[in-house]
XYZ file of C-alpha atoms in Angstrom:
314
model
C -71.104 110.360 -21.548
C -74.712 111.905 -20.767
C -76.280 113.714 -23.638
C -78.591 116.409 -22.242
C -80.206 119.586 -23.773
C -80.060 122.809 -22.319
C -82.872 124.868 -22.825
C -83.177 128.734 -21.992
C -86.811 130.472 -21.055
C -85.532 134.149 -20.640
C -88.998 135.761 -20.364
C -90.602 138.816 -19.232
C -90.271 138.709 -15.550
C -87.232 136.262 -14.915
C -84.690 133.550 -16.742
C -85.207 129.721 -16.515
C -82.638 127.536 -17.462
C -83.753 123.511 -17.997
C -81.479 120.631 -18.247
C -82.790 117.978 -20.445
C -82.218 114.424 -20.569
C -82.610 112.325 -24.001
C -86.069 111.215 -22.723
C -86.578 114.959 -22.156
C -86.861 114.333 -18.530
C -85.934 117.138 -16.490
C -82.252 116.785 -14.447
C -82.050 120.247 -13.171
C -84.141 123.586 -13.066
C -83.335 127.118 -12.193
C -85.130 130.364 -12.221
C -84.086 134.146 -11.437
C -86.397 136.919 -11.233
C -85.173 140.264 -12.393
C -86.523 143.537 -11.625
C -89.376 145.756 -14.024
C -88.736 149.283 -14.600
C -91.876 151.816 -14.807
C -90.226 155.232 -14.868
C -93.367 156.507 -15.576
C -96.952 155.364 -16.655
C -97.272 153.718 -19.707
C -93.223 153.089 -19.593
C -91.759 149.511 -19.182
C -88.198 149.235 -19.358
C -85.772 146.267 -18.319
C -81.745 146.311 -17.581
C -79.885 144.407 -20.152
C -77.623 143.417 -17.254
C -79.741 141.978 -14.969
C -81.331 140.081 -17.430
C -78.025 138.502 -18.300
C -77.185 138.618 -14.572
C -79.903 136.183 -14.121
C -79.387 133.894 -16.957
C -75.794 133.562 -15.783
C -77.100 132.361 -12.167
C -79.200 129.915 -13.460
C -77.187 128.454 -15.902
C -74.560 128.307 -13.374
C -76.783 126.313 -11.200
C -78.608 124.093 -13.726
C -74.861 122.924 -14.908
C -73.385 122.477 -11.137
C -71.325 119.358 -11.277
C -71.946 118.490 -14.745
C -68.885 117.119 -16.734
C -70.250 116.755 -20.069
C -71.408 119.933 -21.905
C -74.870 119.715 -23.386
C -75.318 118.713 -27.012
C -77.394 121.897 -27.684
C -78.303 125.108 -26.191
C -81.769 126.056 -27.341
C -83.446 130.030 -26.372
C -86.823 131.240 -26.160
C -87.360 134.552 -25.313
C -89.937 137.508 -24.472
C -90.575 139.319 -27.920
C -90.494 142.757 -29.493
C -88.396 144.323 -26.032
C -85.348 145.658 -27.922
C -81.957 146.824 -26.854
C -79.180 149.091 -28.602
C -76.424 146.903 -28.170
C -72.955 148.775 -28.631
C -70.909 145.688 -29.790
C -67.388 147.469 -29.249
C -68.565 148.166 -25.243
C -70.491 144.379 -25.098
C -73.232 146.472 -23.663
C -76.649 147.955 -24.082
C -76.815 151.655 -24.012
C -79.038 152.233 -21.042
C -82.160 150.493 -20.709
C -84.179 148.414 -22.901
C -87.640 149.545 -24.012
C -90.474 146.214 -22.935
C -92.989 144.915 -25.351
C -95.734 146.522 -22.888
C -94.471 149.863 -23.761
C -96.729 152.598 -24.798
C -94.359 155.740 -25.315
C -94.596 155.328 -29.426
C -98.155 155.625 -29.423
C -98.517 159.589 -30.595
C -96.133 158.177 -33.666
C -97.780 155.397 -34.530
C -100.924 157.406 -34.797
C -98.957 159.987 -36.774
C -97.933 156.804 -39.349
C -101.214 155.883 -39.636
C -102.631 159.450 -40.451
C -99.270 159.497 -43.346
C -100.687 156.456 -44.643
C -98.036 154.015 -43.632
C -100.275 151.375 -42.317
C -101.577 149.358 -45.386
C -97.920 148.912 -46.040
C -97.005 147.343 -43.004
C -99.737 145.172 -42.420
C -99.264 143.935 -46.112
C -95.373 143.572 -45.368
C -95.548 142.803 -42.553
C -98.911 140.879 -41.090
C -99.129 143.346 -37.865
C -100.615 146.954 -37.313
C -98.586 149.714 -36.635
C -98.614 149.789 -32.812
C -96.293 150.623 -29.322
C -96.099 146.651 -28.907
C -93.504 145.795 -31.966
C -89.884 147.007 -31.706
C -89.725 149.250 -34.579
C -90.931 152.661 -33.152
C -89.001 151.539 -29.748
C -86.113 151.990 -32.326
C -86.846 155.198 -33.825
C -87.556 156.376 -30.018
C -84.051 154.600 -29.438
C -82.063 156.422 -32.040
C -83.827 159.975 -31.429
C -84.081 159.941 -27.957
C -81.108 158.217 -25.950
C -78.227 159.988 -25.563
C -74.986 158.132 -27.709
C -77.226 155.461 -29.269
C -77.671 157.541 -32.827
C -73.820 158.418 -33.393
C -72.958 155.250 -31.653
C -75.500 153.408 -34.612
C -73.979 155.588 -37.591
C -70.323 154.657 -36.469
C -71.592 151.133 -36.743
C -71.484 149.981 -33.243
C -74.828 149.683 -32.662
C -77.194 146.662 -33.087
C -81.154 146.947 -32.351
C -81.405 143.349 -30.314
C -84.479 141.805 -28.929
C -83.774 139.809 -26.292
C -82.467 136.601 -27.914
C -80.016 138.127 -30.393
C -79.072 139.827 -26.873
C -78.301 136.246 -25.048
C -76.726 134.789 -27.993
C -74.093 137.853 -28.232
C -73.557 137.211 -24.666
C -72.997 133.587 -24.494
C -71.312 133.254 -27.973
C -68.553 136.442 -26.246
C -69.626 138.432 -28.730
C -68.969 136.264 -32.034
C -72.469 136.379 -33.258
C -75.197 138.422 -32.723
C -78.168 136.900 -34.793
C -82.169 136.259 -34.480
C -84.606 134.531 -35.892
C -87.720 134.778 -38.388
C -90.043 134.401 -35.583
C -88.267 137.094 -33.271
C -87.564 139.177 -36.666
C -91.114 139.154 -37.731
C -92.260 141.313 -34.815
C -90.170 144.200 -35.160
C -92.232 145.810 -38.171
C -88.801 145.448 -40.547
C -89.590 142.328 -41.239
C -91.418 141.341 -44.689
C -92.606 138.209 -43.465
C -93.183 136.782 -47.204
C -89.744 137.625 -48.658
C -88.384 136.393 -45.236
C -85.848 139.354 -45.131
C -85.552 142.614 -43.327
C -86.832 145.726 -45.631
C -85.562 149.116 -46.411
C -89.116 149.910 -47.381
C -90.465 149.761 -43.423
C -87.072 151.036 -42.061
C -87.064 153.826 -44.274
C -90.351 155.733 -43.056
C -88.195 155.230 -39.224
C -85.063 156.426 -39.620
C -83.656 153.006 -39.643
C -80.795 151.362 -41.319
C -80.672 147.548 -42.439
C -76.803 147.727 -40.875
C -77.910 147.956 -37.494
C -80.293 144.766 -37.274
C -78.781 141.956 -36.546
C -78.393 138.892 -39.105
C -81.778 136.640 -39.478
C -80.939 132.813 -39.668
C -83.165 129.688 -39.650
C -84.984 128.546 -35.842
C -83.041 125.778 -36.052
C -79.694 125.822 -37.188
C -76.177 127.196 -35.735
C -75.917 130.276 -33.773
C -72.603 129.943 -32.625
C -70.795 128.457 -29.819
C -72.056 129.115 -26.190
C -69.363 129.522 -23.555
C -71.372 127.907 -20.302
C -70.161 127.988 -16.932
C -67.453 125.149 -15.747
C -65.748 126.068 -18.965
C -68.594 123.795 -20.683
C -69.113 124.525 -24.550
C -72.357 123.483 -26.979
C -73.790 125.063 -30.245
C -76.746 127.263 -29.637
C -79.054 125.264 -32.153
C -82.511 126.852 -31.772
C -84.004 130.124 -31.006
C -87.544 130.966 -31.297
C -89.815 133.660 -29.605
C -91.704 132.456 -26.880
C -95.142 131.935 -27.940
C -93.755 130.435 -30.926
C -92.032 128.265 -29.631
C -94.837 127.044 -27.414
C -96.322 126.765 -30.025
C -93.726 124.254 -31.317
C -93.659 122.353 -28.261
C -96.834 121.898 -27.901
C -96.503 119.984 -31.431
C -98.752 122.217 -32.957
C -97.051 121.724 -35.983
C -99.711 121.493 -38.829
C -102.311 123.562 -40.019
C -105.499 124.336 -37.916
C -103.498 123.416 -34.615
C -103.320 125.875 -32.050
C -102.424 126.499 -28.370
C -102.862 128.851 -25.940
C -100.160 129.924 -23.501
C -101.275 131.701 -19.724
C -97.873 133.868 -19.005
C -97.205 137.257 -18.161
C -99.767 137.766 -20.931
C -102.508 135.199 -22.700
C -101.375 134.779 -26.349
C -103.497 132.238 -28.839
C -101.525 130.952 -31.720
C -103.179 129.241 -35.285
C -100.458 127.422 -37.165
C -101.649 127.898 -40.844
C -99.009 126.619 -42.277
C -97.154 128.132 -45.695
C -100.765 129.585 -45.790
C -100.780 133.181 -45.364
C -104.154 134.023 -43.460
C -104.777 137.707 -43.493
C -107.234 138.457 -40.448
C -110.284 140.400 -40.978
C -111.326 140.398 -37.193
C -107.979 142.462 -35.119
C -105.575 139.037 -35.178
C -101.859 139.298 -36.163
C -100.494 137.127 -38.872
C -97.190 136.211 -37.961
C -94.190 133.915 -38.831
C -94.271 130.459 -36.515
C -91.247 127.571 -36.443
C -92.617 124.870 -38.985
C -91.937 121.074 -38.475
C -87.818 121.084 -39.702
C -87.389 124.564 -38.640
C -88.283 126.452 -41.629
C -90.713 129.315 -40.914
C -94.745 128.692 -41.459
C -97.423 131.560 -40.675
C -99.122 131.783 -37.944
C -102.817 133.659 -36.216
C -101.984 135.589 -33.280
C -104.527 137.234 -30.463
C -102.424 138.675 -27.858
C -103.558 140.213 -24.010
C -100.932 141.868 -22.686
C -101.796 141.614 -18.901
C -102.535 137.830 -17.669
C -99.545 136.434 -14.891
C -98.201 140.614 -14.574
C -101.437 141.184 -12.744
C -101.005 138.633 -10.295
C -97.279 139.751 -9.926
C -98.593 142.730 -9.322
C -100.804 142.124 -6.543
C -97.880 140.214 -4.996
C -95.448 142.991 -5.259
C -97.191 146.682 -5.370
C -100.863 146.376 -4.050
């Protein structure tokens, strides 16, 4: 028998799927692009489906011919895009809103005039901003047809893009996140490690329709692969985190930077809370077992999207 690891990159222009020797040696690798959405300026949205399309083509060709299921599925994702997820349908209702998304900006600055923003940058390390998921939410709930009556008949769960993968490859058993993932939504109170009816209140949001928050590392359920293969999904982290991570920047005062569709520099302070004084974003980070440590984030959106851009629409 051949123990391998399967590793899932679903980021914010395609899905790559890795299969891992024990040497962590690459055996096979796939990638899928899937298509961006700009309906209009300052509006990024993605398909839930062809997201999952993609990840579904390239685990089906990372796993071609392979007898022996992995011993563990790991996912890193692109953070803050979320999805209403109607768990009856196993769908998203209509598009996701992207990370790059500006539409909440006229009610984040209408927050921040209420006096809302001390609260969550003390709850939650980041400012209130378009970029995290929670006015995408509100937007979500008071603006897409279905999605609010769908959310109060308890249907409805606000994903981000890994609690979306691990719904689809568990068939629905388990639709969970992370701390990392969690901690960029804005209903995340990153030093009681819980979600918080305090910042979902102020949004018209409802604990019920988040999904559950479990270790990094630990069991997300069982992934049905392609070739009727099975494995336990046994780490998810968001993707600069978990570059982070795998860059072994596990102890305080390491850091990395990562050159992706953005440029994002992580500081791995440890169980040190470091509140920045100079526009970073404190953060939750996967420490060495898997238990969440803090982290210093600076983030530019636009690094690899600009060359994609000059590829595809100059």
């Amino acid at each position: 028998m051949t123990r391998t690891l399967l590793a899932i990159d679903a980021g914010t222009t395609g899905v790559t799927a890795i299969l891992f020797d024990e040497q962590l040696e690459p055996l096979a690798r796939s990638t899928r692009e899937f298509e961006q959405l700009f309906p209009e300026p300052g509006r990024v949205e993605h398909e839930a489906q062809a997201i999952l399309q993609a990840l579904d083509a390239t685990l089906a060709e990372v796993l071609r011919g392979v007898s022996d299921a992995p011993a563990a599925v790991g996912i890193t994702n692109q953070r803050e895009t979320v999805f209403a997820l109607d768990l009856e349908q196993g769908r998203a209702l209509g598009t996701g809103i992207v990370w790059q998304d500006r539409r909440t900006a006229a009610r984040c600055g209408e927050l921040k005039a209420a006096g809302h923003e001390d609260l969550y940058r003390a709850r939650t390390g980041l400012v209130l901003d378009p970029y995290f998921s929670g006015t995408k939410i509100e937007w979500l709930l008071a603006q897409r047809e279905g999605v609010a009556d769908a959310a109060r008949a308890g249907r409805v769960r606000f994903c981000t893009v890994d609690a979306l993968i691990v719904q689809h490859l568990t068939a629905g058993e388990r639709c969970a996140t992370d701390p990392t993932n969690a901690s960029r939504t804005l209903l995340y109170d990153i030093d009681a490690k819980e979600w918080s009816a305090e910042l979902a209140a102020p949004l018209g949001i409802d604990l019920a329709w988040l999904p559950e928050v479990q270790p990094s590392i630990s069991d997300f359920g069982e992934a049905r692969l392609p070739g009727g293969l099975r494995s336990v999904i046994h780490g998810v982290a968001g993707d600069q985190q978990a570059a982070l991570f795998g860059q072994g920047c596990l102890s305080e005062g390491s850091f990395k930077n990562t050159y992706g569709t953005g440029c994002f520099l992580l500081l791995n302070t440890g169980e040190r809370r470091v509140d920045s004084s100079s526009g970073l974003l404190t953060t939750l980070a996967v420490g060495p077992a898997g238990a969440p440590c803090y982290a210093l984030e600076g983030s530019v959106f636009s690094g690899g999207l600009i060359v994609q851009w000059l590829r595809d629409g100059l």
